[in-house]
PDB file of C-alpha atoms in Angstrom:
ATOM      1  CA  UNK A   1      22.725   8.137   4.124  1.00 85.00           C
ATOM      2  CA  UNK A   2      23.616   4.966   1.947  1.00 89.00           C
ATOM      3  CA  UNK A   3      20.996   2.623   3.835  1.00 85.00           C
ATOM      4  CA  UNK A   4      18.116   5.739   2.900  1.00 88.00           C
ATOM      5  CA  UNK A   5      19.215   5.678  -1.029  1.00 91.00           C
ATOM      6  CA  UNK A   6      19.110   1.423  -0.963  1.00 88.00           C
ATOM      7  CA  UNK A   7      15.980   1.697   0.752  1.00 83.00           C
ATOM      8  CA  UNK A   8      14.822   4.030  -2.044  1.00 87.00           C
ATOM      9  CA  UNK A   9      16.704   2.286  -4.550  1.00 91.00           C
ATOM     10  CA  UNK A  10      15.190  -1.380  -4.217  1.00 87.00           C
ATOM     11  CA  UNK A  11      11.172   0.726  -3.403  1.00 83.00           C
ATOM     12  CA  UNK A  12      11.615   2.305  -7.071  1.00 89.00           C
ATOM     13  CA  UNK A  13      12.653  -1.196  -8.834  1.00 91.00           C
ATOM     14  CA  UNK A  14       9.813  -2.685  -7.154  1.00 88.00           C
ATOM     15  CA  UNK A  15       7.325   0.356  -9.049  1.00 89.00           C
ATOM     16  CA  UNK A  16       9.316  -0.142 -11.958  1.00 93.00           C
ATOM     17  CA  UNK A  17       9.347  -3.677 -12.508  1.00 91.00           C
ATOM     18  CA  UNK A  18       5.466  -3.426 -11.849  1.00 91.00           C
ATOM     19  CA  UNK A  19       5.186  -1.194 -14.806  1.00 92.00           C
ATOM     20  CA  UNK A  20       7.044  -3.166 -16.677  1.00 95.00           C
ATOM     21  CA  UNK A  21       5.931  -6.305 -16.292  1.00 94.00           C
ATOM     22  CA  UNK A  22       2.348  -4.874 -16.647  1.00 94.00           C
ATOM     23  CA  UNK A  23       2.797  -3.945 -20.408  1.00 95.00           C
ATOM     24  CA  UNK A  24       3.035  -7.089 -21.295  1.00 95.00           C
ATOM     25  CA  UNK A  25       1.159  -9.442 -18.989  1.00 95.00           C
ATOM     26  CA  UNK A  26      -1.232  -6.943 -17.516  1.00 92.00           C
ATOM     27  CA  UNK A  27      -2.417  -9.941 -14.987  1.00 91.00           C
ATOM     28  CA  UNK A  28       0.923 -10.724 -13.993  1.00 92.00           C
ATOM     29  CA  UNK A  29       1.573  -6.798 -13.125  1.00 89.00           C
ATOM     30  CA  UNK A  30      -1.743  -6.671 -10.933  1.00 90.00           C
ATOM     31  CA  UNK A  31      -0.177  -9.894  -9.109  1.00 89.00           C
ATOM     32  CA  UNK A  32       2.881  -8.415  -8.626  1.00 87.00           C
ATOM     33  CA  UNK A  33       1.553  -5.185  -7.425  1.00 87.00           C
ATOM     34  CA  UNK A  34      -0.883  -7.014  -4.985  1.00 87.00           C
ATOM     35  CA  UNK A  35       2.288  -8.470  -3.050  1.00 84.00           C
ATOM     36  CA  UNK A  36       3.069  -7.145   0.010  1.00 89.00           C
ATOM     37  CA  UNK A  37       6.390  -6.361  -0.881  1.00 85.00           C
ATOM     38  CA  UNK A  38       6.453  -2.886   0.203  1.00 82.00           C
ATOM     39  CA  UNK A  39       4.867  -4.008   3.695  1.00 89.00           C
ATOM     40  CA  UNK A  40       7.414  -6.067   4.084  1.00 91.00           C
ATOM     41  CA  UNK A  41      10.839  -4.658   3.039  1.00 88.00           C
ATOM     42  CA  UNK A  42       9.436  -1.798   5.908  1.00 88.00           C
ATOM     43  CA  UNK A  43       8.872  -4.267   8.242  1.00 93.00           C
ATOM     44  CA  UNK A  44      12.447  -5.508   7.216  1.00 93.00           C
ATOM     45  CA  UNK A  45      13.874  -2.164   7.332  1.00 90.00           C
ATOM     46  CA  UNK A  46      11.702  -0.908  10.601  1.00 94.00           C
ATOM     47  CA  UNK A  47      13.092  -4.310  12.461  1.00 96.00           C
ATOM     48  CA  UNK A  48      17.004  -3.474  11.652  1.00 93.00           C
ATOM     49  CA  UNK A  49      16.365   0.393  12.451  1.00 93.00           C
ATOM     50  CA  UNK A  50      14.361  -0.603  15.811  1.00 95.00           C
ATOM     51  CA  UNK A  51      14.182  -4.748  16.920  1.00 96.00           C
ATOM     52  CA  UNK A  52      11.416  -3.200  18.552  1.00 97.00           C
ATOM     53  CA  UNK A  53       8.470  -6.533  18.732  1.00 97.00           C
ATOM     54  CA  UNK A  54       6.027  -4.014  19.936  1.00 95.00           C
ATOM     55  CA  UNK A  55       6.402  -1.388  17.281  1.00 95.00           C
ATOM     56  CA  UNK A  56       6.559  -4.229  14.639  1.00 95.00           C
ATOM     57  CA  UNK A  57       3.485  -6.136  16.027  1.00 95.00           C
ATOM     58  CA  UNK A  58       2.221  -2.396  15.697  1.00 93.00           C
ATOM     59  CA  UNK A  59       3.074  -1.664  12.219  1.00 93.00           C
ATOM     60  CA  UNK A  60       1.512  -4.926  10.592  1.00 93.00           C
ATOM     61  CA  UNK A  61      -1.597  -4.733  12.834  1.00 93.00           C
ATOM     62  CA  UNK A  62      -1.755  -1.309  10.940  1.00 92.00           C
ATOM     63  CA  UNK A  63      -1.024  -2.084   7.863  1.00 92.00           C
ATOM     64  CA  UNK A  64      -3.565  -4.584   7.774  1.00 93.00           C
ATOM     65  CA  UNK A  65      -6.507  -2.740   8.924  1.00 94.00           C
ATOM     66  CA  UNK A  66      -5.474   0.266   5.992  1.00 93.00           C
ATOM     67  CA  UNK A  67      -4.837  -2.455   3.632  1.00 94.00           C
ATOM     68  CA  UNK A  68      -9.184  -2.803   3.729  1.00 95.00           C
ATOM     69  CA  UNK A  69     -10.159   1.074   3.046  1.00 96.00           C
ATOM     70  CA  UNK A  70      -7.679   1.183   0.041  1.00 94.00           C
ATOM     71  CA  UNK A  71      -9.338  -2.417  -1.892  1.00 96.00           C
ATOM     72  CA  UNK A  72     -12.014  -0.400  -3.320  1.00 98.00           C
ATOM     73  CA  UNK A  73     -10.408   2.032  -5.030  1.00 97.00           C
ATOM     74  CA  UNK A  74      -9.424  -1.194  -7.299  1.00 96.00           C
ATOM     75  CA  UNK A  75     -13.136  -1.894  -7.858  1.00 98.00           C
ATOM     76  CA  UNK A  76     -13.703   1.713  -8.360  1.00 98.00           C
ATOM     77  CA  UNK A  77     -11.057   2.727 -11.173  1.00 98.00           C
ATOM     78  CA  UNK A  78     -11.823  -0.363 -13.324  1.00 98.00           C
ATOM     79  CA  UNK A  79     -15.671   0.102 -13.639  1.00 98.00           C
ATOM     80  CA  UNK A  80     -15.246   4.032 -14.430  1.00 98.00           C
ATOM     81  CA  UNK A  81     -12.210   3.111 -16.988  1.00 98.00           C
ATOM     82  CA  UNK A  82     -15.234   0.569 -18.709  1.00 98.00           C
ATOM     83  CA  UNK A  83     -17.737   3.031 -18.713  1.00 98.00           C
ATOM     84  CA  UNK A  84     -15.908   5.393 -20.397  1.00 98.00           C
ATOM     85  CA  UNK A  85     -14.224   7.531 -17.831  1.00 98.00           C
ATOM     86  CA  UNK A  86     -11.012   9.162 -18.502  1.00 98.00           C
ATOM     87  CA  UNK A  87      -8.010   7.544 -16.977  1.00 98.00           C
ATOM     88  CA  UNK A  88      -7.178  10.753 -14.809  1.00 98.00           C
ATOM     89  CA  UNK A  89     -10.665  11.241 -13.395  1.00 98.00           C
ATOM     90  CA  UNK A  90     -11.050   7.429 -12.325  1.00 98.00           C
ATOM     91  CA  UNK A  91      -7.838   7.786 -10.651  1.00 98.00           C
ATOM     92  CA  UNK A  92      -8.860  10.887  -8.958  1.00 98.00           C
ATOM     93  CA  UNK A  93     -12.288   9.380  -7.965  1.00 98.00           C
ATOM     94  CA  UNK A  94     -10.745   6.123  -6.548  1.00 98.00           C
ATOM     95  CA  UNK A  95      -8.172   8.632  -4.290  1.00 97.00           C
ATOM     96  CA  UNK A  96     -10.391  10.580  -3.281  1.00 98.00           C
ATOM     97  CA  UNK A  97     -13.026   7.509  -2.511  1.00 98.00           C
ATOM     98  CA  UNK A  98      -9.606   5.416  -0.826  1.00 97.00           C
ATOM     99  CA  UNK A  99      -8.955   8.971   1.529  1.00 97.00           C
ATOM    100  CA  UNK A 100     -12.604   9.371   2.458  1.00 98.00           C
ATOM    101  CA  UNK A 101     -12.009   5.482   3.534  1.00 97.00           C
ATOM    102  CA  UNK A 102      -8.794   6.345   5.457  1.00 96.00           C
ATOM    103  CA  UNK A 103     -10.217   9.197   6.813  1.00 97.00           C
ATOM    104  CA  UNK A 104     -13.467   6.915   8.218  1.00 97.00           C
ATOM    105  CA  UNK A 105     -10.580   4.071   9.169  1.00 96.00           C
ATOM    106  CA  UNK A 106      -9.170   7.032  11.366  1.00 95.00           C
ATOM    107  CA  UNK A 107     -12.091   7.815  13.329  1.00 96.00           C
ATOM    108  CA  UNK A 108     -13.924   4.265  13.331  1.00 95.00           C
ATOM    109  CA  UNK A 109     -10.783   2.195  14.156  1.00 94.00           C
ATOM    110  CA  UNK A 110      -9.917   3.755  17.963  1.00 93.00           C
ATOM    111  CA  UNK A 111     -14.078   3.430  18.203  1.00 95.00           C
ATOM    112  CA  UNK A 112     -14.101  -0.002  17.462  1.00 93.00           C
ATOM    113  CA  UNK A 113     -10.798  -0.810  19.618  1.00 91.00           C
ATOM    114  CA  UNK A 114      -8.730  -0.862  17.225  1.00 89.00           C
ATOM    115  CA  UNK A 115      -4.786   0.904  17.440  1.00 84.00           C
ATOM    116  CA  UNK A 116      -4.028   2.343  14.515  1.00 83.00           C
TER     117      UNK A 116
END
C-alpha cells in the first residue's frame, strides 16, 4: 500500500510542479510537461512490479504510437484559445478531437500491424 501512495505521491508533484512552474515561465511549463516523465516513472514502476522485457518492450511500443493521436489536441486548444474560445470549450474540443484520435488509433493500429 506504501509503494501505491509514493507512486501517487511523486505523479501529483510532477502535475504540480508543472503548474507551477507554468505561472511564471509559461515556456518552461510546456517543456516540462512535454517530458516523458510520466512514461517513464511507469516504465520504472511496471519493470520493479514485473522485470517482464516483453511487457516493457510492449508498454513503450504503446506509448509511443498514443503519444501521436494526443499531439493535436495541443494545436487544437491554442488556436481556439486565440480566436476567442472559452478556455473550457477548447479543452473540451481538443478531448473530444484527442478520443476520436484514440478511438481511430484503436481500430487502425491492429490494421496496420501494429500491437497496441
Amino acid at each position: 500500500m506504501l509503494y501505491l501512495v509514493v507512486k501517487a505521491a511523486v505523479s501529483g508533484v510532477i502535475v504540480a510542479a508543472v503548474a507551477e512552474i507554468s505561472k511564471r515561465y509559461p515556456g518552461l511549463g510546456g517543456l516540462v510537461a512535454s517530458l516523458p516523465l510520466v512514461s517513464v516513472l511507469g516504465m520504472i514502476w511496471l519493470w520493479r512490479d514485473t522485470h517482464d522485457p516483453v511487457r516493457m518492450a510492449d508498454h513503450a511500443t504503446g506509448t509511443f504510437w498514443f503519444v501521436l493521436p494526443s499531439l493535436p489536441m495541443f494545436l487544437l486548444i491554442p488556436a481556439l484559445l486565440k480566436r476567442g474560445a472559452p478556455f473550457w470549450a477548447a479543452l473540451v474540443a481538443g478531448c473530444v478531437l484527442t478520443m476520436a484520435l484514440y478511438a481511430a488509433m484503436v481500430w487502425a493500429g491492429p490494421r496496420l500491424g501494429l500491437k497496441l
